Amino acid sequence: MRRRRRHTPLQFATVPRDAEDLAAFLYTSGTTGRSKGAMLTQNNLLSNAEVLTRHWAFSASDVLLHALPIFHTHGLFVATNIALLSGCKILFVPKFDQEAMIALMPQATCMMGVPTFYTRLLDDPRFDRALSQHMRLFISGSAPLLAETHELFEQRSGHRILERYGMTETNMSTSNPYKGERRAGTVGFPLPGIELKITDSTTGKTLAQGDIGEIEVRGPNVFKGYWNMPEKTAEELRGDGFFITGDLGMVDADGYVHIVGRNKDLIISGGFNIYPKEIETVLDAQEGVLESAVIGVPHPDFGETVLALLVPSSERTPDLEAIQSHSSEQLARFKLPKKLIVLPQLPRNTMGKVQKNALRDQFRDLFAKS
């Protein structure tokens, strides 16, 4: 009879790590050009997880319902690191599966998701107060949540969704309060230890409260730079540590941060700056409109003009003439969409963000002279 060999376990020496050592390379989505590898340090990840664990009151008694992709900062670092730090359990669903989410929710206390998760739950009649009574917190991010979704969700479940703001290069930077008013249409306040300012994208000058400009953030959450891209790093990471996010926003009188859109989505028509979010808010409130996307497309006279893409609600088909008339009462003439087009749905990436670059490509020749 042959004797089995005993295998000696492999021994590895512990390598000392410093807070500023690199912990991960996480690549941006790369919707415009080459993807960039964000260099995230040990402290970037740990400091953010510590702040969020406290800010959202996570503890070992929590059970996190996790259906986010783990190739993205929300699912990989925010959800997972908070669970590891707090010692809470995870109910891991590889992707958003309606049946699995409904089945597991009574066992959970918290859920993190993108707006699509919540709109799909609202489409299911089984989602109600009884199903979600064991939950204490629903968190949303990665794309804007419509005010209508906030209201419907609260009516159906009794819970107010907590919306936050972050990106690959910074992890989470702001959050609506856990205790206090969670204000629809905003992403709350800068997290403890994180600075946020609104600047003029041309001069870099800090703007006054209520002015729209580029969002810059600084803190222990901000990444070290882009892997092997020193020029790109210098463009977006200032010498004083502030990161130029590329997002446009403003801070209201109560200190809540509002995201207006991406800098690249700014429309300049006839010399006027137009922010798509303002127009989308007006259009989303119209009868028959589920959601909208406003983009700038080439125009022979104005350089760019406003085009609005509308997704109809299930109740009725949008009356485009009535929508244009109502919009003219709330928007300056130069902001009015030159044309309204109805689409069955808007193109989105895996995190639920509307791919406006795809829409711009699709309709770029709409107003071209023949």
mmCIF file of C-alpha atoms in Angstrom:
data_model
loop_
_atom_site.group_PDB
_atom_site.id
_atom_site.type_symbol
_atom_site.label_atom_id
_atom_site.label_comp_id
_atom_site.label_asym_id
_atom_site.label_seq_id
_atom_site.Cartn_x
_atom_site.Cartn_y
_atom_site.Cartn_z
ATOM 1 C CA MET A 1 0.000 0.000 0.000
ATOM 2 C CA ARG A 2 1.430 3.350 -1.083
ATOM 3 C CA ARG A 3 1.851 6.033 1.506
ATOM 4 C CA ARG A 4 0.444 9.439 0.752
ATOM 5 C CA ARG A 5 2.950 12.224 0.706
ATOM 6 C CA ARG A 6 2.444 14.968 3.165
ATOM 7 C CA HIS A 7 2.525 18.390 1.576
ATOM 8 C CA THR A 8 4.203 21.097 3.588
ATOM 9 C CA PRO A 9 2.105 24.296 3.467
ATOM 10 C CA LEU A 10 3.774 27.095 1.549
ATOM 11 C CA GLN A 11 5.092 29.868 3.720
ATOM 12 C CA PHE A 12 5.053 33.491 2.588
ATOM 13 C CA ALA A 13 6.792 36.340 4.299
ATOM 14 C CA THR A 14 4.529 39.227 5.248
ATOM 15 C CA VAL A 15 5.455 42.277 3.207
ATOM 16 C CA PRO A 16 5.046 45.556 5.097
ATOM 17 C CA ARG A 17 2.718 48.006 3.391
ATOM 18 C CA ASP A 18 2.416 51.744 3.837
ATOM 19 C CA ALA A 19 -0.799 53.777 3.699
ATOM 20 C CA GLU A 20 0.352 55.439 0.465
ATOM 21 C CA ASP A 21 1.319 52.195 -1.281
ATOM 22 C CA LEU A 22 -0.784 51.277 -4.293
ATOM 23 C CA ALA A 23 -3.612 48.863 -3.528
ATOM 24 C CA ALA A 24 -5.475 48.715 -6.851
ATOM 25 C CA PHE A 25 -5.655 49.846 -10.437
ATOM 26 C CA LEU A 26 -9.245 50.486 -11.451
ATOM 27 C CA TYR A 27 -9.925 51.423 -15.042
ATOM 28 C CA THR A 28 -12.432 54.121 -15.948
ATOM 29 C CA SER A 29 -15.257 53.252 -18.307
ATOM 30 C CA GLY A 30 -13.530 54.980 -21.197
ATOM 31 C CA THR A 31 -16.704 56.259 -22.892
ATOM 32 C CA THR A 32 -14.653 59.012 -24.527
ATOM 33 C CA GLY A 33 -11.315 57.756 -25.747
ATOM 34 C CA ARG A 34 -8.788 55.510 -24.051
ATOM 35 C CA SER A 35 -9.583 53.989 -20.641
ATOM 36 C CA LYS A 36 -7.446 55.318 -17.802
ATOM 37 C CA GLY A 37 -6.054 53.213 -14.952
ATOM 38 C CA ALA A 38 -6.729 55.041 -11.689
ATOM 39 C CA MET A 39 -4.029 54.291 -9.082
ATOM 40 C CA LEU A 40 -5.741 53.852 -5.718
ATOM 41 C CA THR A 41 -3.702 53.636 -2.517
ATOM 42 C CA GLN A 42 -4.304 51.613 0.639
ATOM 43 C CA ASN A 43 -5.402 54.801 2.399
ATOM 44 C CA ASN A 44 -7.707 55.863 -0.444
ATOM 45 C CA LEU A 45 -9.708 52.690 0.047
ATOM 46 C CA LEU A 46 -9.465 52.372 3.814
ATOM 47 C CA SER A 47 -10.252 55.994 4.677
ATOM 48 C CA ASN A 48 -13.329 56.003 2.431
ATOM 49 C CA ALA A 49 -14.606 52.699 3.806
ATOM 50 C CA GLU A 50 -14.158 53.972 7.388
ATOM 51 C CA VAL A 51 -16.039 57.208 6.686
ATOM 52 C CA LEU A 52 -18.904 55.469 4.882
ATOM 53 C CA THR A 53 -19.240 52.763 7.526
ATOM 54 C CA ARG A 54 -19.749 55.462 10.151
ATOM 55 C CA HIS A 55 -21.799 57.805 7.959
ATOM 56 C CA TRP A 56 -24.262 55.088 6.918
ATOM 57 C CA ALA A 57 -24.263 53.407 10.367
ATOM 58 C CA PHE A 58 -23.157 49.956 9.230
ATOM 59 C CA SER A 59 -22.522 47.328 11.908
ATOM 60 C CA ALA A 60 -21.982 43.586 12.286
ATOM 61 C CA SER A 61 -25.736 43.122 12.642
ATOM 62 C CA ASP A 62 -26.381 44.327 9.075
ATOM 63 C CA VAL A 63 -27.001 42.110 6.068
ATOM 64 C CA LEU A 64 -26.116 43.735 2.723
ATOM 65 C CA LEU A 65 -28.030 42.720 -0.399
ATOM 66 C CA HIS A 66 -25.299 43.047 -3.065
ATOM 67 C CA ALA A 67 -26.179 42.781 -6.768
ATOM 68 C CA LEU A 68 -23.718 45.349 -8.145
ATOM 69 C CA PRO A 69 -20.956 44.369 -10.594
ATOM 70 C CA ILE A 70 -17.589 43.957 -8.884
ATOM 71 C CA PHE A 71 -15.593 45.473 -11.739
ATOM 72 C CA HIS A 72 -16.864 48.899 -10.666
ATOM 73 C CA THR A 73 -15.942 50.989 -7.619
ATOM 74 C CA HIS A 74 -19.494 50.911 -6.203
ATOM 75 C CA GLY A 75 -19.718 47.136 -5.988
ATOM 76 C CA LEU A 76 -16.042 46.315 -5.552
ATOM 77 C CA PHE A 77 -14.839 48.890 -3.032
ATOM 78 C CA VAL A 78 -17.839 50.688 -1.527
ATOM 79 C CA ALA A 79 -20.077 47.691 -0.867
ATOM 80 C CA THR A 80 -17.443 45.041 -0.222
ATOM 81 C CA ASN A 81 -15.039 47.131 1.875
ATOM 82 C CA ILE A 82 -17.829 48.441 4.099
ATOM 83 C CA ALA A 83 -18.964 44.865 4.703
ATOM 84 C CA LEU A 84 -15.416 43.754 5.527
ATOM 85 C CA LEU A 85 -14.824 46.703 7.855
ATOM 86 C CA SER A 86 -18.157 46.509 9.674
ATOM 87 C CA GLY A 87 -18.250 42.707 9.790
ATOM 88 C CA CYS A 88 -21.728 42.562 8.265
ATOM 89 C CA LYS A 89 -22.958 39.703 6.107
ATOM 90 C CA ILE A 90 -23.375 39.873 2.336
ATOM 91 C CA LEU A 91 -26.135 38.243 0.309
ATOM 92 C CA PHE A 92 -24.292 38.230 -3.006
ATOM 93 C CA VAL A 93 -26.316 38.127 -6.230
ATOM 94 C CA PRO A 94 -24.037 37.989 -9.325
ATOM 95 C CA LYS A 95 -26.296 40.435 -11.209
ATOM 96 C CA PHE A 96 -29.639 42.139 -10.722
ATOM 97 C CA ASP A 97 -32.125 39.283 -10.798
ATOM 98 C CA GLN A 98 -35.675 40.366 -9.991
ATOM 99 C CA GLU A 99 -36.727 37.045 -8.490
ATOM 100 C CA ALA A 100 -33.578 36.739 -6.389
ATOM 101 C CA MET A 101 -33.874 40.304 -5.069
ATOM 102 C CA ILE A 102 -37.511 39.810 -4.081
ATOM 103 C CA ALA A 103 -36.716 36.469 -2.443
ATOM 104 C CA LEU A 104 -33.699 37.715 -0.463
ATOM 105 C CA MET A 105 -34.912 41.143 0.617
ATOM 106 C CA PRO A 106 -36.722 39.920 3.778
ATOM 107 C CA GLN A 107 -33.350 38.598 4.996
ATOM 108 C CA ALA A 108 -31.457 41.851 4.347
ATOM 109 C CA THR A 109 -31.162 45.186 6.145
ATOM 110 C CA CYS A 110 -29.366 47.262 3.476
ATOM 111 C CA MET A 111 -29.130 47.439 -0.300
ATOM 112 C CA MET A 112 -26.909 49.386 -2.671
ATOM 113 C CA GLY A 113 -27.940 49.903 -6.263
ATOM 114 C CA VAL A 114 -28.196 52.061 -9.351
ATOM 115 C CA PRO A 115 -31.468 53.803 -10.337
ATOM 116 C CA THR A 116 -32.413 50.940 -12.675
ATOM 117 C CA PHE A 117 -32.555 48.561 -9.675
ATOM 118 C CA TYR A 118 -35.139 50.741 -7.989
ATOM 119 C CA THR A 119 -37.306 51.392 -11.044
ATOM 120 C CA ARG A 120 -37.433 47.635 -11.697
ATOM 121 C CA LEU A 121 -38.454 46.952 -8.115
ATOM 122 C CA LEU A 122 -41.207 49.551 -8.446
ATOM 123 C CA ASP A 123 -42.472 47.740 -11.555
ATOM 124 C CA ASP A 124 -43.011 44.602 -9.462
ATOM 125 C CA PRO A 125 -46.302 44.575 -7.491
ATOM 126 C CA ARG A 126 -44.678 42.315 -4.867
ATOM 127 C CA PHE A 127 -42.424 45.158 -3.766
ATOM 128 C CA ASP A 128 -44.230 46.887 -0.916
ATOM 129 C CA ARG A 129 -43.904 47.882 2.735
ATOM 130 C CA ALA A 130 -44.310 44.315 3.950
ATOM 131 C CA LEU A 131 -41.449 43.053 1.761
ATOM 132 C CA SER A 132 -39.073 45.849 2.798
ATOM 133 C CA GLN A 133 -40.053 46.184 6.472
ATOM 134 C CA HIS A 134 -36.809 44.491 7.601
ATOM 135 C CA MET A 135 -34.699 47.007 5.609
ATOM 136 C CA ARG A 136 -33.139 50.087 7.199
ATOM 137 C CA LEU A 137 -31.303 51.624 4.222
ATOM 138 C CA PHE A 138 -31.470 51.806 0.416
ATOM 139 C CA ILE A 139 -28.505 53.562 -1.266
ATOM 140 C CA SER A 140 -28.357 54.728 -4.893
ATOM 141 C CA GLY A 141 -25.584 56.111 -7.064
ATOM 142 C CA SER A 142 -23.604 55.910 -10.333
ATOM 143 C CA ALA A 143 -26.402 57.730 -12.220
ATOM 144 C CA PRO A 144 -28.991 60.381 -11.287
ATOM 145 C CA LEU A 145 -32.188 59.221 -9.621
ATOM 146 C CA LEU A 146 -35.371 60.899 -10.853
ATOM 147 C CA ALA A 147 -37.390 62.829 -8.257
ATOM 148 C CA GLU A 148 -40.402 60.783 -9.363
ATOM 149 C CA THR A 149 -38.572 57.561 -8.444
ATOM 150 C CA HIS A 150 -37.776 58.999 -4.995
ATOM 151 C CA GLU A 151 -41.428 59.811 -4.393
ATOM 152 C CA LEU A 152 -42.871 56.529 -5.717
ATOM 153 C CA PHE A 153 -40.334 54.492 -3.765
ATOM 154 C CA GLU A 154 -41.180 56.260 -0.519
ATOM 155 C CA GLN A 155 -44.914 55.808 -1.123
ATOM 156 C CA ARG A 156 -44.542 52.084 -1.833
ATOM 157 C CA SER A 157 -41.964 51.133 0.799
ATOM 158 C CA GLY A 158 -41.939 53.871 3.414
ATOM 159 C CA HIS A 159 -38.184 54.275 2.786
ATOM 160 C CA ARG A 160 -36.406 57.357 1.438
ATOM 161 C CA ILE A 161 -33.540 56.364 -0.876
ATOM 162 C CA LEU A 162 -30.146 57.800 0.120
ATOM 163 C CA GLU A 163 -28.342 59.199 -2.936
ATOM 164 C CA ARG A 164 -24.583 59.750 -2.982
ATOM 165 C CA TYR A 165 -21.868 60.862 -5.442
ATOM 166 C CA GLY A 166 -18.505 59.414 -6.328
ATOM 167 C CA MET A 167 -16.340 58.194 -9.168
ATOM 168 C CA THR A 168 -13.506 55.803 -9.921
ATOM 169 C CA GLU A 169 -10.810 58.342 -9.060
ATOM 170 C CA THR A 170 -12.289 59.445 -5.738
ATOM 171 C CA ASN A 171 -14.441 56.628 -4.357
ATOM 172 C CA MET A 172 -17.335 58.438 -2.591
ATOM 173 C CA SER A 173 -17.133 62.213 -2.111
ATOM 174 C CA THR A 174 -20.625 63.269 -1.002
ATOM 175 C CA SER A 175 -23.727 61.717 0.509
ATOM 176 C CA ASN A 176 -27.189 62.678 1.601
ATOM 177 C CA PRO A 177 -27.484 62.330 5.385
ATOM 178 C CA TYR A 178 -28.379 59.077 7.083
ATOM 179 C CA LYS A 179 -30.204 61.115 9.708
ATOM 180 C CA GLY A 180 -31.732 64.242 8.236
ATOM 181 C CA GLU A 181 -33.353 65.329 5.001
ATOM 182 C CA ARG A 182 -32.454 63.213 1.980
ATOM 183 C CA ARG A 183 -33.189 65.761 -0.707
ATOM 184 C CA ALA A 184 -34.254 64.489 -4.139
ATOM 185 C CA GLY A 185 -32.214 65.890 -7.018
ATOM 186 C CA THR A 186 -29.120 66.335 -4.849
ATOM 187 C CA VAL A 187 -26.206 64.177 -3.725
ATOM 188 C CA GLY A 188 -26.068 65.654 -0.242
ATOM 189 C CA PHE A 189 -23.001 67.124 1.430
ATOM 190 C CA PRO A 190 -19.239 66.476 1.230
ATOM 191 C CA LEU A 191 -18.315 63.519 3.441
ATOM 192 C CA PRO A 192 -16.260 64.177 6.605
ATOM 193 C CA GLY A 193 -12.650 65.025 5.753
ATOM 194 C CA ILE A 194 -13.441 65.762 2.082
ATOM 195 C CA GLU A 195 -13.397 69.249 0.547
ATOM 196 C CA LEU A 196 -15.536 70.195 -2.456
ATOM 197 C CA LYS A 197 -15.570 73.418 -4.435
ATOM 198 C CA ILE A 198 -17.192 74.703 -7.628
ATOM 199 C CA THR A 199 -14.796 76.362 -10.068
ATOM 200 C CA ASP A 200 -14.753 78.121 -13.416
ATOM 201 C CA SER A 201 -13.460 75.497 -15.854
ATOM 202 C CA THR A 202 -11.494 78.121 -17.795
ATOM 203 C CA THR A 203 -9.825 80.083 -15.000
ATOM 204 C CA GLY A 204 -9.990 77.620 -12.101
ATOM 205 C CA LYS A 205 -11.413 80.396 -9.908
ATOM 206 C CA THR A 206 -13.751 79.296 -7.095
ATOM 207 C CA LEU A 207 -17.347 80.329 -7.813
ATOM 208 C CA ALA A 208 -19.974 81.670 -5.445
ATOM 209 C CA GLN A 209 -22.753 79.627 -3.872
ATOM 210 C CA GLY A 210 -25.482 78.915 -6.399
ATOM 211 C CA ASP A 211 -23.216 79.333 -9.436
ATOM 212 C CA ILE A 212 -22.795 76.395 -11.813
ATOM 213 C CA GLY A 213 -19.251 75.267 -12.514
ATOM 214 C CA GLU A 214 -16.866 72.323 -12.407
ATOM 215 C CA ILE A 215 -16.765 70.156 -9.299
ATOM 216 C CA GLU A 216 -13.344 69.689 -7.683
ATOM 217 C CA VAL A 217 -12.680 67.510 -4.650
ATOM 218 C CA ARG A 218 -9.742 66.998 -2.288
ATOM 219 C CA GLY A 219 -9.216 64.527 0.523
ATOM 220 C CA PRO A 220 -7.758 61.156 1.520
ATOM 221 C CA ASN A 221 -10.177 59.525 -0.941
ATOM 222 C CA VAL A 222 -8.578 61.099 -4.029
ATOM 223 C CA PHE A 223 -6.437 58.790 -6.161
ATOM 224 C CA LYS A 224 -2.705 59.087 -6.828
ATOM 225 C CA GLY A 225 -2.913 59.546 -10.597
ATOM 226 C CA TYR A 226 -3.349 57.602 -13.839
ATOM 227 C CA TRP A 227 -1.080 54.631 -14.481
ATOM 228 C CA ASN A 228 1.611 55.502 -17.062
ATOM 229 C CA MET A 229 -0.276 58.679 -18.057
ATOM 230 C CA PRO A 230 1.609 61.554 -16.369
ATOM 231 C CA GLU A 231 0.283 64.195 -18.781
ATOM 232 C CA LYS A 232 -3.338 63.178 -18.188
ATOM 233 C CA THR A 233 -2.674 63.106 -14.444
ATOM 234 C CA ALA A 234 -1.299 66.673 -14.569
ATOM 235 C CA GLU A 235 -4.385 67.827 -16.498
ATOM 236 C CA GLU A 236 -6.881 66.531 -13.947
ATOM 237 C CA LEU A 237 -5.038 66.471 -10.603
ATOM 238 C CA ARG A 238 -3.926 69.882 -9.394
ATOM 239 C CA GLY A 239 -0.690 70.431 -7.484
ATOM 240 C CA ASP A 240 -2.668 71.319 -4.340
ATOM 241 C CA GLY A 241 -4.435 67.937 -4.391
ATOM 242 C CA PHE A 242 -7.786 69.003 -5.851
ATOM 243 C CA PHE A 243 -9.119 66.615 -8.509
ATOM 244 C CA ILE A 244 -11.001 68.142 -11.446
ATOM 245 C CA THR A 245 -13.907 65.707 -11.741
ATOM 246 C CA GLY A 246 -15.283 66.841 -15.115
ATOM 247 C CA ASP A 247 -18.740 67.031 -13.532
ATOM 248 C CA LEU A 248 -20.692 70.271 -13.506
ATOM 249 C CA GLY A 249 -22.562 71.179 -10.353
ATOM 250 C CA MET A 250 -23.613 73.795 -7.843
ATOM 251 C CA VAL A 251 -24.080 74.091 -4.091
ATOM 252 C CA ASP A 252 -27.430 75.469 -2.945
ATOM 253 C CA ALA A 253 -28.151 77.799 -0.019
ATOM 254 C CA ASP A 254 -28.526 74.831 2.341
ATOM 255 C CA GLY A 255 -25.204 73.289 1.318
ATOM 256 C CA TYR A 256 -26.624 70.425 -0.759
ATOM 257 C CA VAL A 257 -24.579 69.532 -3.845
ATOM 258 C CA HIS A 258 -26.442 69.333 -7.174
ATOM 259 C CA ILE A 259 -24.955 67.523 -10.181
ATOM 260 C CA VAL A 260 -25.860 69.367 -13.382
ATOM 261 C CA GLY A 261 -24.055 67.098 -15.854
ATOM 262 C CA ARG A 262 -20.696 66.343 -17.374
ATOM 263 C CA ASN A 263 -18.535 69.166 -18.691
ATOM 264 C CA LYS A 264 -18.413 67.414 -22.055
ATOM 265 C CA ASP A 265 -22.244 67.442 -22.144
ATOM 266 C CA LEU A 266 -22.409 71.240 -21.896
ATOM 267 C CA ILE A 267 -24.189 72.672 -24.945
ATOM 268 C CA ILE A 268 -22.965 75.971 -26.420
ATOM 269 C CA SER A 269 -25.609 77.292 -28.822
ATOM 270 C CA GLY A 270 -25.232 80.714 -30.434
ATOM 271 C CA GLY A 271 -22.720 81.639 -27.734
ATOM 272 C CA PHE A 272 -25.004 80.671 -24.831
ATOM 273 C CA ASN A 273 -24.056 77.990 -22.275
ATOM 274 C CA ILE A 274 -26.894 75.495 -21.817
ATOM 275 C CA TYR A 275 -26.970 72.845 -19.076
ATOM 276 C CA PRO A 276 -28.922 69.721 -20.155
ATOM 277 C CA LYS A 277 -30.018 68.872 -16.604
ATOM 278 C CA GLU A 278 -32.147 72.013 -16.335
ATOM 279 C CA ILE A 279 -34.060 71.105 -19.497
ATOM 280 C CA GLU A 280 -34.335 67.422 -18.543
ATOM 281 C CA THR A 281 -35.930 68.383 -15.216
ATOM 282 C CA VAL A 282 -38.627 70.331 -17.066
ATOM 283 C CA LEU A 283 -39.224 67.548 -19.609
ATOM 284 C CA ASP A 284 -39.323 64.754 -17.025
ATOM 285 C CA ALA A 285 -42.203 66.542 -15.288
ATOM 286 C CA GLN A 286 -44.387 66.545 -18.428
ATOM 287 C CA GLU A 287 -47.310 64.153 -18.853
ATOM 288 C CA GLY A 288 -46.464 61.019 -20.801
ATOM 289 C CA VAL A 289 -42.694 61.349 -20.236
ATOM 290 C CA LEU A 290 -40.903 58.652 -18.237
ATOM 291 C CA GLU A 291 -37.437 60.170 -18.698
ATOM 292 C CA SER A 292 -35.466 62.333 -21.094
ATOM 293 C CA ALA A 293 -31.965 62.968 -22.363
ATOM 294 C CA VAL A 294 -30.925 66.348 -23.726
ATOM 295 C CA ILE A 295 -27.883 66.602 -25.978
ATOM 296 C CA GLY A 296 -26.188 69.128 -28.223
ATOM 297 C CA VAL A 297 -25.899 68.312 -31.918
ATOM 298 C CA PRO A 298 -24.249 70.254 -34.761
ATOM 299 C CA HIS A 299 -26.334 73.046 -36.297
ATOM 300 C CA PRO A 300 -25.377 75.133 -39.358
ATOM 301 C CA ASP A 301 -26.512 78.454 -37.827
ATOM 302 C CA PHE A 302 -25.940 78.079 -34.078
ATOM 303 C CA GLY A 303 -22.907 75.776 -34.049
ATOM 304 C CA GLU A 304 -24.824 73.476 -31.701
ATOM 305 C CA THR A 305 -28.492 73.195 -30.907
ATOM 306 C CA VAL A 306 -30.604 71.426 -28.303
ATOM 307 C CA LEU A 307 -32.111 68.036 -29.099
ATOM 308 C CA ALA A 308 -34.343 66.215 -26.604
ATOM 309 C CA LEU A 309 -34.907 62.450 -26.612
ATOM 310 C CA LEU A 310 -37.997 61.319 -24.699
ATOM 311 C CA VAL A 311 -38.960 57.887 -23.384
ATOM 312 C CA PRO A 312 -42.746 57.554 -23.035
ATOM 313 C CA SER A 313 -44.381 56.412 -19.820
ATOM 314 C CA SER A 314 -46.536 53.297 -19.902
ATOM 315 C CA GLU A 315 -49.710 55.327 -19.295
ATOM 316 C CA ARG A 316 -49.755 57.494 -22.411
ATOM 317 C CA THR A 317 -47.846 58.697 -25.463
ATOM 318 C CA PRO A 318 -46.258 62.125 -25.047
ATOM 319 C CA ASP A 319 -48.010 65.032 -26.745
ATOM 320 C CA LEU A 320 -44.954 66.683 -28.271
ATOM 321 C CA GLU A 321 -46.731 69.908 -29.171
ATOM 322 C CA ALA A 322 -48.074 70.315 -25.632
ATOM 323 C CA ILE A 323 -44.652 69.500 -24.131
ATOM 324 C CA GLN A 324 -42.947 72.132 -26.281
ATOM 325 C CA SER A 325 -45.605 74.670 -25.300
ATOM 326 C CA HIS A 326 -45.279 73.940 -21.569
ATOM 327 C CA SER A 327 -41.492 73.987 -21.799
ATOM 328 C CA SER A 328 -41.552 77.444 -23.412
ATOM 329 C CA GLU A 329 -43.249 78.760 -20.259
ATOM 330 C CA GLN A 330 -40.394 77.533 -18.034
ATOM 331 C CA LEU A 331 -37.292 77.844 -20.193
ATOM 332 C CA ALA A 332 -35.583 80.723 -21.947
ATOM 333 C CA ARG A 333 -36.040 80.655 -25.713
ATOM 334 C CA PHE A 334 -32.413 79.710 -26.427
ATOM 335 C CA LYS A 335 -32.751 76.664 -24.143
ATOM 336 C CA LEU A 336 -35.824 75.215 -25.862
ATOM 337 C CA PRO A 337 -35.188 71.950 -27.726
ATOM 338 C CA LYS A 338 -35.069 72.468 -31.465
ATOM 339 C CA LYS A 339 -36.675 69.074 -31.826
ATOM 340 C CA LEU A 340 -38.282 66.403 -29.632
ATOM 341 C CA ILE A 341 -37.820 62.743 -30.575
ATOM 342 C CA VAL A 342 -39.492 59.767 -28.887
ATOM 343 C CA LEU A 343 -37.357 56.668 -28.294
ATOM 344 C CA PRO A 344 -38.422 53.343 -26.734
ATOM 345 C CA GLN A 345 -35.453 53.549 -24.330
ATOM 346 C CA LEU A 346 -32.178 55.375 -23.760
ATOM 347 C CA PRO A 347 -28.823 53.631 -24.285
ATOM 348 C CA ARG A 348 -27.098 52.887 -20.978
ATOM 349 C CA ASN A 349 -23.872 51.330 -19.772
ATOM 350 C CA THR A 350 -23.721 48.516 -17.209
ATOM 351 C CA MET A 351 -24.003 51.006 -14.323
ATOM 352 C CA GLY A 352 -27.173 52.578 -15.687
ATOM 353 C CA LYS A 353 -25.607 55.806 -16.966
ATOM 354 C CA VAL A 354 -27.177 57.207 -20.134
ATOM 355 C CA GLN A 355 -24.614 57.059 -22.947
ATOM 356 C CA LYS A 356 -25.026 60.528 -24.383
ATOM 357 C CA ASN A 357 -21.986 60.070 -26.604
ATOM 358 C CA ALA A 358 -23.887 57.302 -28.433
ATOM 359 C CA LEU A 359 -26.908 59.580 -28.832
ATOM 360 C CA ARG A 360 -24.724 62.406 -30.155
ATOM 361 C CA ASP A 361 -23.231 60.034 -32.721
ATOM 362 C CA GLN A 362 -26.672 58.753 -33.717
ATOM 363 C CA PHE A 363 -28.197 62.216 -34.307
ATOM 364 C CA ARG A 364 -25.145 64.259 -35.284
ATOM 365 C CA ASP A 365 -26.395 64.819 -38.855
ATOM 366 C CA LEU A 366 -30.003 65.612 -37.953
ATOM 367 C CA PHE A 367 -29.724 69.297 -38.813
ATOM 368 C CA ALA A 368 -27.051 69.040 -41.499
ATOM 369 C CA LYS A 369 -27.806 71.032 -44.652
ATOM 370 C CA SER A 370 -28.369 68.804 -47.670
#
